[in-house]
Coordinates of C-alpha atoms (C1' of nucleotides) in Angstrom, one line a residue:
Chain A
M1 CA 4.7 11.0 -29.8
E2 CA 1.2 10.0 -29.4
D3 CA 1.1 11.4 -26.0
S4 CA 2.1 14.8 -27.2
T5 CA -0.8 15.1 -29.5
P6 CA -3.4 14.3 -26.9
K7 CA -1.9 16.8 -24.6
K8 CA -2.0 19.4 -27.2
K9 CA -5.7 18.8 -27.5
P10 CA -6.3 19.9 -24.1
T11 CA -4.8 23.2 -25.0
K12 CA -7.1 23.4 -27.9
L13 CA -10.1 22.7 -25.7
P14 CA -9.8 25.9 -23.8
P15 CA -10.9 28.0 -26.8
N16 CA -14.1 26.0 -27.0
L17 CA -14.7 26.3 -23.4
S18 CA -13.8 29.9 -23.6
K19 CA -16.9 30.5 -25.5
F20 CA -18.8 29.3 -22.5
E21 CA -16.6 30.9 -20.1
D22 CA -15.7 34.4 -20.6
S23 CA -15.5 35.1 -17.0
P24 CA -12.2 36.7 -15.9
V25 CA -11.5 33.6 -13.9
F26 CA -11.6 31.6 -17.0
N27 CA -9.4 34.0 -18.8
F28 CA -7.0 33.8 -16.0
I29 CA -7.0 30.1 -16.3
N30 CA -6.4 30.4 -20.0
S31 CA -3.5 32.6 -19.4
L32 CA -2.2 30.0 -17.2
S33 CA -2.8 27.3 -19.7
P34 CA 0.2 28.1 -21.8
I35 CA 2.3 26.8 -19.1
K36 CA 0.7 23.5 -19.2
P37 CA 1.9 22.7 -22.7
V38 CA 5.4 22.9 -21.4
K39 CA 4.6 20.4 -18.7
S40 CA 2.9 18.2 -21.2
I41 CA 6.1 18.2 -23.2
H42 CA 8.0 16.7 -20.3
I43 CA 5.4 14.2 -19.8
T44 CA 5.3 13.2 -23.4
Q45 CA 9.0 12.5 -23.3
T46 CA 8.7 10.4 -20.4
F47 CA 5.9 8.4 -21.8
N48 CA 7.7 8.1 -25.0
S49 CA 10.7 6.8 -23.3
I50 CA 8.6 4.5 -21.4
S51 CA 6.7 3.3 -24.2
F52 CA 9.8 2.6 -26.1
P53 CA 12.1 1.1 -23.6
S54 CA 13.8 -0.8 -26.3
L55 CA 15.5 2.3 -27.5
P56 CA 19.0 2.6 -26.3
V57 CA 18.2 5.8 -24.7
F58 CA 15.0 4.5 -23.4
T59 CA 15.8 5.4 -19.9
S60 CA 16.4 9.0 -20.0
P61 CA 13.0 10.5 -20.3
P62 CA 11.3 8.3 -17.8
Q63 CA 13.9 9.3 -15.4
H64 CA 12.6 12.7 -15.2
H65 CA 9.2 11.7 -14.4
F66 CA 10.3 9.2 -12.0
S67 CA 12.7 11.4 -10.5
P68 CA 10.0 13.3 -8.8
L69 CA 8.8 10.3 -7.0
K70 CA 12.2 9.4 -6.3
S71 CA 12.9 12.8 -5.2
P72 CA 12.8 11.7 -1.6
K73 CA 15.4 9.2 -2.4
R74 CA 17.7 11.6 -3.9
P75 CA 18.8 13.0 -0.6
N76 CA 20.0 9.5 0.1
F77 CA 22.1 9.5 -2.9
S78 CA 23.7 12.6 -1.8
N79 CA 24.4 10.6 1.3
P80 CA 27.9 10.2 2.4
S81 CA 27.8 6.6 1.3
R82 CA 28.9 7.7 -2.0
S83 CA 32.6 8.0 -2.3
P84 CA 32.5 10.2 -5.4
P85 CA 32.9 13.8 -5.1
P86 CA 29.7 15.6 -4.6
P87 CA 29.5 17.6 -7.7
V88 CA 30.1 14.9 -10.2
S89 CA 28.5 12.3 -8.1
K90 CA 25.3 14.3 -7.9
N91 CA 24.6 14.1 -11.5
E92 CA 25.7 10.6 -12.0
G93 CA 24.4 9.2 -8.8
G94 CA 21.2 11.0 -9.2
A95 CA 20.8 9.8 -12.7
V96 CA 21.7 6.3 -12.0
I97 CA 19.5 6.1 -9.1
I98 CA 16.7 7.5 -11.0
M99 CA 17.1 4.8 -13.5
D100 CA 17.0 2.2 -10.9
Q101 CA 14.0 3.6 -9.3
L102 CA 12.4 4.0 -12.6
L103 CA 12.9 0.4 -13.2
E104 CA 11.3 -0.3 -10.0
I105 CA 8.5 2.0 -10.1
F106 CA 8.4 2.3 -13.7
V107 CA 4.8 1.9 -14.5
P108 CA 3.4 3.2 -11.3
E109 CA 5.3 6.3 -11.6
I110 CA 3.9 7.2 -14.9
P111 CA 0.9 8.7 -13.4
T112 CA 3.1 10.9 -11.5
A113 CA 4.0 12.5 -14.7
S114 CA 1.5 15.0 -13.7
T115 CA 4.0 16.0 -11.1
P116 CA 6.4 17.4 -13.4
V117 CA 6.9 20.2 -11.1
I118 CA 8.7 18.1 -8.6
P119 CA 11.8 17.5 -10.6
P120 CA 13.9 20.5 -11.1
P121 CA 14.4 20.8 -14.8
E122 CA 18.1 21.1 -14.3
T123 CA 18.5 17.9 -12.6
V124 CA 16.3 16.2 -15.0
D125 CA 18.4 17.1 -18.0
S126 CA 21.6 16.2 -16.5
D127 CA 20.4 13.1 -15.1
A128 CA 18.8 12.0 -18.3
G129 CA 21.9 12.3 -20.2
E130 CA 24.0 10.4 -17.7
V131 CA 21.4 7.9 -17.2
V132 CA 21.3 7.1 -20.7
I133 CA 25.0 6.4 -20.6
F134 CA 24.8 4.1 -17.7
H135 CA 21.9 2.1 -18.8
C136 CA 22.5 1.9 -22.4
P137 CA 24.5 -1.2 -22.0
I138 CA 21.7 -2.9 -20.4
S139 CA 19.4 -4.5 -22.7
T140 CA 15.8 -3.7 -22.5
E141 CA 15.2 -7.3 -21.8
A142 CA 17.4 -7.2 -18.9
M143 CA 15.7 -4.2 -17.7
E144 CA 12.4 -5.9 -17.9
E145 CA 13.7 -8.8 -16.0
E146 CA 15.0 -6.6 -13.4
D147 CA 11.9 -4.7 -13.3
E148 CA 10.0 -7.8 -12.6
A149 CA 12.2 -8.7 -9.8
L150 CA 12.0 -5.3 -8.5
F151 CA 8.3 -5.3 -8.6
Q152 CA 8.2 -8.5 -6.8
N153 CA 10.4 -7.3 -4.1
D154 CA 9.2 -3.8 -4.1
G155 CA 10.2 -2.2 -0.9
A156 CA 13.2 -4.3 -0.3
L157 CA 14.5 -3.7 -3.7
A158 CA 13.8 -0.1 -3.7
T159 CA 15.8 0.3 -0.6
I160 CA 18.5 -1.9 -1.8
E161 CA 18.9 -0.1 -5.0
E162 CA 19.0 3.1 -3.3
N163 CA 21.8 1.8 -1.4
K164 CA 23.3 0.2 -4.3
P165 CA 23.7 3.2 -6.3
L166 CA 25.8 4.5 -3.7
S167 CA 28.3 1.8 -4.1
N168 CA 27.5 0.4 -7.3
L169 CA 26.5 3.1 -9.5
H170 CA 29.5 2.8 -11.6
S171 CA 28.6 -0.6 -12.7
G172 CA 25.3 0.6 -13.8
N173 CA 24.3 -2.0 -16.3
M174 CA 26.2 -4.7 -14.7
R175 CA 24.4 -4.3 -11.5
R176 CA 21.3 -5.8 -12.8
R177 CA 23.0 -8.9 -13.9
C178 CA 24.8 -9.2 -10.8
L179 CA 21.5 -9.3 -9.0
D180 CA 20.5 -12.0 -11.2
F181 CA 23.4 -14.0 -10.3
E182 CA 22.8 -13.5 -6.8
M183 CA 19.5 -14.7 -7.2
A184 CA 20.6 -17.7 -9.0
G185 CA 23.2 -18.3 -6.5
N186 CA 21.7 -17.4 -3.4
P187 CA 18.9 -15.3 -3.0
V188 CA 18.7 -15.6 0.6
S189 CA 22.2 -15.3 1.5
A190 CA 22.3 -11.7 0.9
T191 CA 19.4 -11.0 3.1
V192 CA 20.7 -13.2 5.7
E193 CA 24.0 -11.5 5.7
A194 CA 22.5 -8.2 5.8
R195 CA 20.3 -8.9 8.6
T196 CA 22.4 -11.1 10.6
G197 CA 25.6 -9.4 9.6
D198 CA 27.0 -12.8 9.7
A199 CA 27.3 -14.0 6.4
S200 CA 27.6 -17.2 7.9
I201 CA 26.2 -19.3 5.5
P202 CA 26.5 -18.7 2.2
A203 CA 28.5 -20.7 0.5
S204 CA 28.7 -18.1 -1.8
S205 CA 32.2 -18.2 -1.7
S206 CA 32.5 -20.6 -4.2
S207 CA 31.5 -18.1 -6.3
S208 CA 33.8 -16.3 -7.4
S209 CA 36.2 -17.6 -9.3
S210 CA 39.3 -15.8 -9.4
S211 CA 39.5 -12.6 -7.9
F212 CA 36.8 -11.1 -9.8
R213 CA 34.5 -13.6 -10.8
R214 CA 34.3 -14.8 -7.4
T215 CA 33.5 -11.3 -6.7
L216 CA 30.8 -11.5 -9.0
P217 CA 28.9 -13.6 -6.9
S218 CA 30.3 -11.4 -4.5
I219 CA 29.2 -8.6 -6.5
G220 CA 25.8 -9.5 -5.8
L221 CA 27.0 -10.1 -2.4
H222 CA 28.6 -6.8 -2.2
L223 CA 25.6 -5.2 -3.3
N224 CA 23.6 -7.1 -0.9
A225 CA 26.1 -6.5 1.7
L226 CA 26.1 -2.9 1.0
A227 CA 22.4 -2.9 1.1
A228 CA 22.5 -4.9 4.2
T229 CA 24.8 -2.6 5.8
L230 CA 22.7 0.2 4.6
K231 CA 19.5 -1.5 5.7
H232 CA 17.6 -3.9 3.8
S233 CA 18.1 -7.5 3.7
D234 CA 15.2 -8.2 1.5
S235 CA 17.3 -8.1 -1.5
D236 CA 17.4 -11.8 -1.2
N237 CA 14.1 -12.1 -2.6
I238 CA 15.2 -10.2 -5.5
C239 CA 17.7 -12.7 -6.3
S240 CA 15.3 -15.4 -6.8
D241 CA 13.8 -13.7 -9.7
T242 CA 16.7 -13.2 -11.7
Q243 CA 16.3 -15.9 -14.2
P244 CA 12.8 -16.6 -14.7
S245 CA 13.6 -17.7 -18.1
F246 CA 15.3 -20.7 -16.9
P247 CA 13.2 -22.1 -14.3
S248 CA 14.0 -25.7 -15.1
S249 CA 17.6 -25.4 -15.0
S250 CA 19.8 -26.1 -12.2
A251 CA 17.8 -24.1 -9.9
P252 CA 15.3 -26.7 -9.3
I253 CA 17.8 -29.1 -8.4
F254 CA 19.4 -27.1 -5.9
A255 CA 16.4 -25.2 -5.1
S256 CA 15.0 -28.4 -3.8
N257 CA 17.0 -27.7 -0.8
S258 CA 15.8 -25.2 1.6
T259 CA 16.6 -21.7 1.2
S260 CA 19.4 -22.2 3.5
D261 CA 20.7 -24.8 1.1
Q262 CA 20.5 -22.3 -1.6
L263 CA 22.6 -20.1 0.4
L264 CA 25.0 -22.8 0.8
L265 CA 25.2 -23.5 -2.8
A266 CA 27.6 -21.6 -4.8
S267 CA 26.3 -20.9 -8.1
S268 CA 28.1 -22.3 -11.0
T269 CA 28.6 -19.0 -12.3
P270 CA 31.6 -18.2 -10.5
E271 CA 31.0 -14.7 -10.5
S272 CA 27.5 -14.2 -9.7
E273 CA 26.9 -17.1 -7.6
N274 CA 29.8 -17.4 -5.6
P275 CA 30.1 -13.9 -4.9
P276 CA 27.0 -13.9 -3.0
Q277 CA 28.3 -16.5 -0.8
E278 CA 31.3 -14.6 -0.3
S279 CA 29.4 -11.6 0.6
A280 CA 27.5 -13.7 2.8
N281 CA 30.6 -14.9 4.2
L282 CA 31.8 -11.6 4.8
T283 CA 30.4 -10.3 7.9
G284 CA 28.8 -7.0 7.9
E285 CA 31.8 -5.8 9.7
E286 CA 34.1 -7.0 7.1
I287 CA 32.1 -5.4 4.5
S288 CA 32.1 -2.2 6.3
H289 CA 35.8 -2.5 6.9
T290 CA 36.6 -3.1 3.3
N291 CA 36.6 0.0 1.4
P292 CA 33.6 0.5 -0.6
K293 CA 35.8 1.4 -3.4
N294 CA 37.4 -2.0 -3.2
N295 CA 34.1 -3.6 -3.3
W296 CA 33.3 -1.5 -6.1
Q297 CA 36.2 -2.4 -8.1
S298 CA 35.7 -5.9 -7.3
M299 CA 32.2 -5.6 -8.4
E300 CA 33.1 -4.0 -11.6
N301 CA 35.6 -6.6 -12.2
A302 CA 33.1 -9.1 -11.2
G303 CA 30.7 -7.4 -13.4
V304 CA 32.9 -8.3 -16.2
G305 CA 33.2 -11.7 -14.9
A306 CA 30.2 -12.2 -12.8
C307 CA 27.8 -10.4 -14.9
K308 CA 28.6 -12.7 -17.7
R309 CA 29.5 -11.4 -21.0
C310 CA 30.1 -13.9 -23.6
N311 CA 31.8 -13.7 -26.9
C312 CA 30.4 -16.7 -28.6
K313 CA 30.7 -16.9 -32.3
K314 CA 29.6 -20.4 -33.2
S315 CA 27.6 -21.7 -30.4
R316 CA 24.8 -19.3 -30.8
C317 CA 25.0 -19.0 -27.0
L318 CA 23.0 -22.1 -26.7
K319 CA 25.7 -24.3 -25.4
L320 CA 27.6 -24.5 -22.3
Y321 CA 30.5 -22.9 -24.0
C322 CA 28.5 -19.8 -23.5
E323 CA 29.0 -18.4 -20.1
C324 CA 25.8 -16.7 -20.2
F325 CA 23.9 -19.7 -21.2
A326 CA 25.7 -21.9 -18.8
A327 CA 25.0 -19.4 -16.0
G328 CA 21.3 -19.5 -16.9
V329 CA 21.1 -16.0 -18.0
Y330 CA 20.2 -14.4 -21.2
C331 CA 22.8 -12.6 -23.2
I332 CA 22.6 -8.9 -23.0
E333 CA 24.0 -6.0 -24.9
P334 CA 27.4 -6.1 -23.3
C335 CA 27.8 -9.5 -24.8
S336 CA 29.8 -9.7 -28.0
C337 CA 28.2 -12.8 -29.2
Q338 CA 27.2 -13.5 -32.7
D339 CA 24.0 -15.1 -33.9
C340 CA 22.9 -15.2 -30.3
F341 CA 19.9 -17.2 -29.5
N342 CA 20.2 -16.8 -25.9
K343 CA 17.6 -14.1 -25.7
P344 CA 14.1 -13.9 -24.4
I345 CA 12.9 -13.7 -27.9
H346 CA 14.1 -17.2 -28.4
E347 CA 13.0 -18.4 -25.1
A348 CA 11.5 -21.5 -26.4
M349 CA 14.7 -22.5 -28.1
V350 CA 16.7 -21.6 -25.1
L351 CA 14.5 -23.7 -22.9
E352 CA 14.5 -26.6 -25.3
T353 CA 18.2 -26.5 -25.6
R354 CA 18.6 -26.4 -21.9
R355 CA 16.3 -29.3 -21.6
Q356 CA 18.3 -31.3 -24.0
I357 CA 21.5 -30.5 -22.2
E358 CA 20.0 -31.3 -18.9
S359 CA 18.7 -34.5 -20.3
R360 CA 22.3 -35.4 -21.0
N361 CA 23.6 -34.0 -17.8
P362 CA 21.0 -33.1 -15.2
L363 CA 23.6 -31.1 -13.3
A364 CA 24.8 -29.2 -16.4
F365 CA 23.3 -26.0 -15.1
A366 CA 23.8 -26.7 -11.5
P367 CA 26.3 -24.6 -9.7
K368 CA 29.7 -25.9 -10.4
V369 CA 30.9 -25.1 -7.0
I370 CA 29.2 -26.6 -4.1
M371 CA 29.4 -25.2 -0.8
N372 CA 29.9 -26.9 2.5
C373 CA 26.4 -27.7 3.4
D374 CA 25.8 -29.5 0.3
L375 CA 29.0 -31.3 0.8
I376 CA 28.0 -32.3 4.1
S377 CA 25.1 -34.1 2.8
E378 CA 27.0 -35.3 -0.1
L379 CA 29.9 -36.4 2.0
R380 CA 27.6 -38.7 3.8
D381 CA 26.7 -40.2 0.5
D382 CA 30.1 -39.9 -0.9
S383 CA 32.9 -40.5 1.4
N384 CA 35.3 -39.5 -1.3
K385 CA 34.3 -35.9 -1.4
T386 CA 36.6 -33.5 0.3
P387 CA 35.6 -31.8 3.4
A388 CA 36.5 -28.5 2.1
S389 CA 33.8 -25.9 2.5
A390 CA 33.4 -25.6 -1.2
R391 CA 34.5 -27.7 -4.0
H392 CA 33.9 -28.0 -7.7
K393 CA 31.1 -30.2 -8.5
R394 CA 32.9 -32.2 -11.0
G395 CA 36.5 -31.3 -10.5
C396 CA 38.9 -30.0 -13.0
N397 CA 41.1 -31.7 -15.5
C398 CA 43.9 -29.2 -15.8
K399 CA 47.1 -30.4 -17.3
K400 CA 49.2 -27.4 -17.8
S401 CA 47.8 -24.6 -15.8
G402 CA 48.7 -26.1 -12.5
C403 CA 45.2 -25.1 -11.4
L404 CA 46.6 -21.6 -10.9
K405 CA 44.8 -19.9 -13.7
K406 CA 41.3 -19.3 -14.6
Y407 CA 41.5 -22.0 -17.0
C408 CA 40.9 -24.1 -14.0
E409 CA 37.3 -24.1 -13.0
C410 CA 38.2 -24.8 -9.4
Y411 CA 40.5 -21.9 -9.3
Q412 CA 38.1 -19.8 -11.2
G413 CA 35.5 -20.7 -8.7
G414 CA 37.7 -19.8 -5.9
V415 CA 37.8 -23.3 -4.5
G416 CA 40.4 -25.8 -3.9
C417 CA 40.8 -28.9 -5.9
S418 CA 39.3 -32.0 -4.6
I419 CA 39.7 -35.6 -5.1
N420 CA 37.3 -35.4 -7.9
C421 CA 39.8 -33.4 -9.8
R422 CA 41.9 -35.1 -12.4
C423 CA 44.4 -32.3 -12.6
E424 CA 48.0 -32.8 -12.9
G425 CA 50.5 -30.8 -11.0
C426 CA 47.8 -29.2 -8.9
K427 CA 49.0 -26.1 -7.2
N428 CA 45.6 -24.6 -6.6
A429 CA 46.1 -21.8 -4.2
F430 CA 42.7 -22.4 -2.7
G431 CA 43.6 -25.9 -1.9
R432 CA 45.4 -28.6 -3.6
K433 CA 43.9 -31.8 -4.6
D434 CA 46.1 -33.8 -2.3
E435 CA 45.3 -31.6 0.6
S436 CA 41.7 -31.9 0.0
A437 CA 42.1 -35.6 0.0
L438 CA 43.6 -35.5 3.3
L439 CA 41.0 -33.3 4.7
G440 CA 38.4 -35.5 3.2
T441 CA 39.7 -38.4 5.1
E442 CA 39.9 -36.4 8.2
I443 CA 36.4 -35.3 7.7
E444 CA 35.2 -38.7 7.3
Q445 CA 36.8 -39.5 10.5
E446 CA 35.2 -36.6 12.0
E447 CA 31.8 -37.7 11.0
E448 CA 32.5 -41.2 12.2
G449 CA 33.6 -39.8 15.4
R450 CA 30.9 -37.3 15.9
E451 CA 29.8 -39.2 18.8
H452 CA 32.9 -38.0 20.3
C453 CA 32.2 -34.5 19.4
Q454 CA 31.5 -33.6 23.0
K455 CA 34.8 -35.0 24.0
T456 CA 36.6 -33.5 21.3
I457 CA 35.2 -30.2 22.0
D458 CA 36.5 -30.5 25.5
V459 CA 39.8 -31.5 24.1
H460 CA 39.8 -28.7 21.7
S461 CA 38.9 -26.3 24.3
D462 CA 41.8 -27.5 26.3
E463 CA 44.1 -27.3 23.4
D464 CA 42.8 -23.9 22.6
R465 CA 43.5 -22.8 26.0
Q466 CA 46.9 -24.0 25.6
N467 CA 47.3 -22.5 22.2
P468 CA 45.4 -19.3 22.2
S469 CA 46.3 -18.7 18.7
N470 CA 44.6 -21.7 17.6
A471 CA 41.7 -20.9 19.7
A472 CA 41.1 -17.6 18.1
P473 CA 40.5 -19.0 14.7
S474 CA 38.1 -21.5 16.0
T475 CA 35.9 -18.9 17.2
P476 CA 32.3 -19.2 16.4
L477 CA 33.1 -17.4 13.4
G478 CA 34.9 -20.4 12.4
P479 CA 31.9 -22.3 12.0
N480 CA 29.9 -19.7 10.6
R481 CA 32.7 -18.0 9.0
S482 CA 34.2 -21.1 7.8
L483 CA 31.6 -21.2 5.3
I484 CA 32.5 -17.8 4.5
P485 CA 35.9 -17.8 3.3
F486 CA 37.2 -14.5 4.2
P487 CA 38.2 -12.3 1.5
F488 CA 41.8 -12.2 1.0
Q489 CA 41.7 -8.7 2.1
L490 CA 40.4 -9.8 5.3
K491 CA 43.2 -12.2 5.7
R492 CA 45.6 -9.6 5.1
R493 CA 44.0 -7.3 7.5
L494 CA 43.1 -9.8 10.1
P495 CA 45.6 -11.7 12.1
S496 CA 46.4 -15.0 10.5
F497 CA 44.7 -16.9 13.2
L498 CA 41.4 -15.5 12.1
N499 CA 41.5 -17.3 8.9
D500 CA 39.0 -19.9 8.7
E501 CA 41.2 -22.3 7.0
S502 CA 43.8 -22.1 9.5
S503 CA 41.4 -22.5 12.3
S504 CA 39.5 -25.2 10.6
R505 CA 42.6 -27.1 9.8
L506 CA 43.9 -26.7 13.1
S507 CA 40.8 -28.1 14.5
V508 CA 41.1 -30.9 12.1
R509 CA 44.5 -31.5 13.2
F510 CA 43.5 -31.6 16.7
K511 CA 40.8 -34.0 15.9
L512 CA 43.3 -36.2 14.1
E513 CA 45.6 -36.0 17.0
K514 CA 42.9 -37.0 19.2
H515 CA 42.1 -39.9 17.0
G516 CA 45.7 -40.7 17.1
I517 CA 46.3 -39.5 13.6
T518 CA 49.2 -37.1 13.6
Q519 CA 50.7 -37.5 10.3
T520 CA 48.6 -34.9 8.7
E521 CA 49.8 -32.2 11.0
P522 CA 52.5 -30.8 8.8
K523 CA 50.1 -30.0 6.1
F524 CA 47.7 -28.3 8.4
E525 CA 50.4 -26.3 9.9
K526 CA 51.1 -25.0 6.5
T527 CA 47.7 -23.5 6.4
P528 CA 47.7 -23.2 2.7
C529 CA 46.0 -20.0 3.1
E530 CA 49.0 -18.4 4.4
D531 CA 51.2 -20.0 2.0
V532 CA 49.1 -19.4 -1.0
T533 CA 47.5 -16.3 -0.2
P534 CA 50.0 -13.9 -1.3
E535 CA 49.5 -13.7 -5.0
T536 CA 46.5 -15.5 -6.0
L537 CA 44.6 -14.5 -3.0
C538 CA 45.6 -11.0 -3.2
N539 CA 44.8 -10.7 -6.7
G540 CA 41.7 -12.7 -6.8
C541 CA 40.2 -11.7 -3.8
P542 CA 40.3 -8.2 -3.3
S543 CA 36.8 -8.4 -2.7
I544 CA 36.0 -11.7 -1.4
T545 CA 36.3 -14.9 -2.9
G546 CA 36.6 -16.7 -0.1
V547 CA 38.4 -19.4 -1.5
K548 CA 39.8 -20.7 1.5
S549 CA 36.5 -21.4 2.7
V550 CA 37.9 -24.8 2.3
S551 CA 38.0 -25.2 5.9
P552 CA 36.0 -28.0 7.1
N553 CA 34.3 -25.7 9.5
S554 CA 32.4 -24.2 6.7
K555 CA 30.7 -27.4 6.3
R556 CA 29.0 -27.2 9.5
I557 CA 28.1 -23.9 9.5
T558 CA 25.6 -22.2 7.8
L559 CA 23.4 -20.5 10.0
P560 CA 24.2 -17.2 11.2
L561 CA 22.6 -17.6 14.4
P562 CA 25.2 -18.1 16.8
Q563 CA 27.9 -16.2 15.1
A564 CA 27.7 -13.2 17.1
D565 CA 27.4 -15.1 20.2
F566 CA 30.0 -17.6 19.4
R567 CA 32.7 -15.3 18.3
P568 CA 33.5 -14.5 21.8
L569 CA 34.2 -18.1 22.3
P570 CA 37.8 -18.8 22.5
S571 CA 38.1 -21.9 20.5
T572 CA 36.9 -22.1 17.0
R573 CA 36.7 -25.8 17.2
I574 CA 34.4 -25.6 20.0
G575 CA 32.3 -23.5 17.9
R576 CA 32.4 -26.0 15.1
K577 CA 31.5 -28.8 17.2
L578 CA 28.8 -26.9 18.9
I579 CA 27.5 -25.8 15.6
L580 CA 27.3 -29.3 14.3
Q581 CA 25.2 -30.3 17.1
S582 CA 23.2 -27.3 16.9
I583 CA 22.7 -27.7 13.2
P584 CA 19.6 -29.8 13.7
S585 CA 17.9 -26.9 15.3
F586 CA 18.7 -24.7 12.4
P587 CA 16.9 -26.5 9.8
S588 CA 13.7 -26.2 11.6
L589 CA 14.2 -22.5 12.1
T590 CA 15.1 -21.7 8.6
N591 CA 13.4 -24.2 6.5
Q592 CA 11.5 -27.2 6.7
T593 CA 12.5 -28.1 3.2
S594 CA 16.1 -27.9 3.8
G595 CA 17.5 -31.1 2.6
I596 CA 20.5 -30.4 4.7
N597 CA 18.8 -31.6 7.8
G598 CA 22.1 -32.0 9.2
P599 CA 20.7 -32.9 12.6
S600 CA 18.6 -35.8 11.8
E601 CA 21.2 -37.2 9.6
L602 CA 23.8 -36.4 12.0
Chain B
dG1 C1' 43.5 -6.0 -30.6
dA2 C1' 45.3 -10.2 -32.5
dG3 C1' 47.1 -14.4 -31.7
dT4 C1' 48.0 -18.3 -28.5
dT5 C1' 47.0 -21.4 -24.9
dT6 C1' 44.0 -23.9 -22.2
dG7 C1' 40.6 -27.0 -20.7
dA8 C1' 35.5 -27.6 -20.7
dA9 C1' 31.9 -29.1 -23.7
dA10 C1' 30.4 -31.6 -27.4
dC11 C1' 30.9 -35.1 -30.5
dT12 C1' 32.3 -39.7 -32.3
Chain C
dC1 C1' 33.9 -44.8 -21.8
dA2 C1' 37.8 -43.0 -24.2
dG3 C1' 39.5 -40.3 -27.7
dT4 C1' 38.9 -36.4 -30.7
dT5 C1' 37.1 -32.1 -32.1
dT6 C1' 35.0 -27.8 -31.2
dC7 C1' 34.5 -23.9 -28.6
dA8 C1' 35.2 -19.7 -26.1
dA9 C1' 37.5 -17.9 -22.1
dA10 C1' 41.9 -16.8 -20.4
dC11 C1' 46.1 -15.4 -21.3
dT12 C1' 50.2 -13.3 -23.7
dC13 C1' 52.3 -10.1 -26.6

DNA sequence: GAGTTTGAAACT
DNA sequence: CAGTTTCAAACTC
């Protein structure tokens, strides 16, 4: 509003000036002047919108202005990456993209308002309308947060978002949150994945709980993956920003670990956090293979799950009952909560509450699902923990669900039950408690016998040679991949031997055999993945969830480095073993901080 | 969409 | 620490 008036003034000015300037040139200019008012109008809208982001519509006007700047990007939108049909997609995609870009550039662009010419009026209108629709769900707060993240990451984000729109546009509002989760979960993973294509590390997997939630994390992952495939890996950075509001929370705890560690960690929020890992797990290839649509769906689903939406009525969203709060994110519009205090406005209260909760349980906000790497270190400390690539931090206590429903946090997180679980009648598709126990013992043995790694490797190689099928799984992917539980889809698509679990378990079996322990074999042969996969996996993991990440391999893995190289290797085990030994080197490469330090410890 | 089930979180 | 209550998600109809 204000803007409009000032602009009008300029128009008024000319008359005054006209006195001085009667020259034909001046008249000519004056004649032109009428046009300006029109431009000014656009500008005013944009500014208004900008100035009042809070408004539900807030987005639309700015878009226009921004669009010009973005104009270069638009072409990208039109890019094939988008599945949607061109006509419709144009508007939507354009609009959405614009919004994202606006968020990114937001302030900076304002100056560009002068450039009204750039955006074709048509596109502007259509975009605006659509944009409004998409973004409305997003709270201004969320927008702000996102913006911050965007600004921080700038280039990377911009590119990412550009890419994202392609795949993610549908999700619109969700997208932001997903990013947040990613950040929380694993900022780096995404980048790593994108760059390396490996995905090796991320434990992301944990993430996602059941099909979708897991995907959530995956969502982020997906986005990242998409972005990665597209180009930018930087998205990682973005992730970190996501929840500025909750610095203290779990993040620090896990954050202490090196970035790699973070990657390893699966965020508690099944959706967001895990997904990243999953995505990470997914190789670029996989991602590419998977239909963007699938990812998309998964993302949307995840969005529901991953991008948390709570429905709290009595907790004020200040207790762990609230998924948003538990995930360390503010509630946003999509939430149906009542008397919500989990908003930036009440940041102090939120922080205080978090502090209290953490005082009771320091890990209350820590990721509920911990990936391999963590386990590795933990395992050393805690012999009891299962070797599985990912496990629930505390374990579940299911009595009736059989750990086959989302009631089960393990299942929801896409991880198998562990010894820590007190569940009854565990049938967790991702790994039953009893199985994990066996694996755990095996793992312990492994660790004990690491000295024999070399030997075992040889043995494995021999065995692999004998059993090519076994060997295949063991491939370098194994190690790297192991972390990354392949999406169920992948399992379906890929030969069974490719599954991490199978490979990992096989390797374990071999090890056991070597050690003289053969009893376990039957179970390993079962390769729960295969057994289980059908329903749960299919449902849950369309996107990723890498539940099965359970494989012991995952523990070792982490770094993407070798993946490409290793894949060729015939035996996964070998890869695992090698990786283990190589681990030491990784830390140095990635992070000094990394608590993992596998090598030294190893 | 309402009601039920379930198990985590919070409380005692 | 165990038992109970509260809570909200997940699930069913």
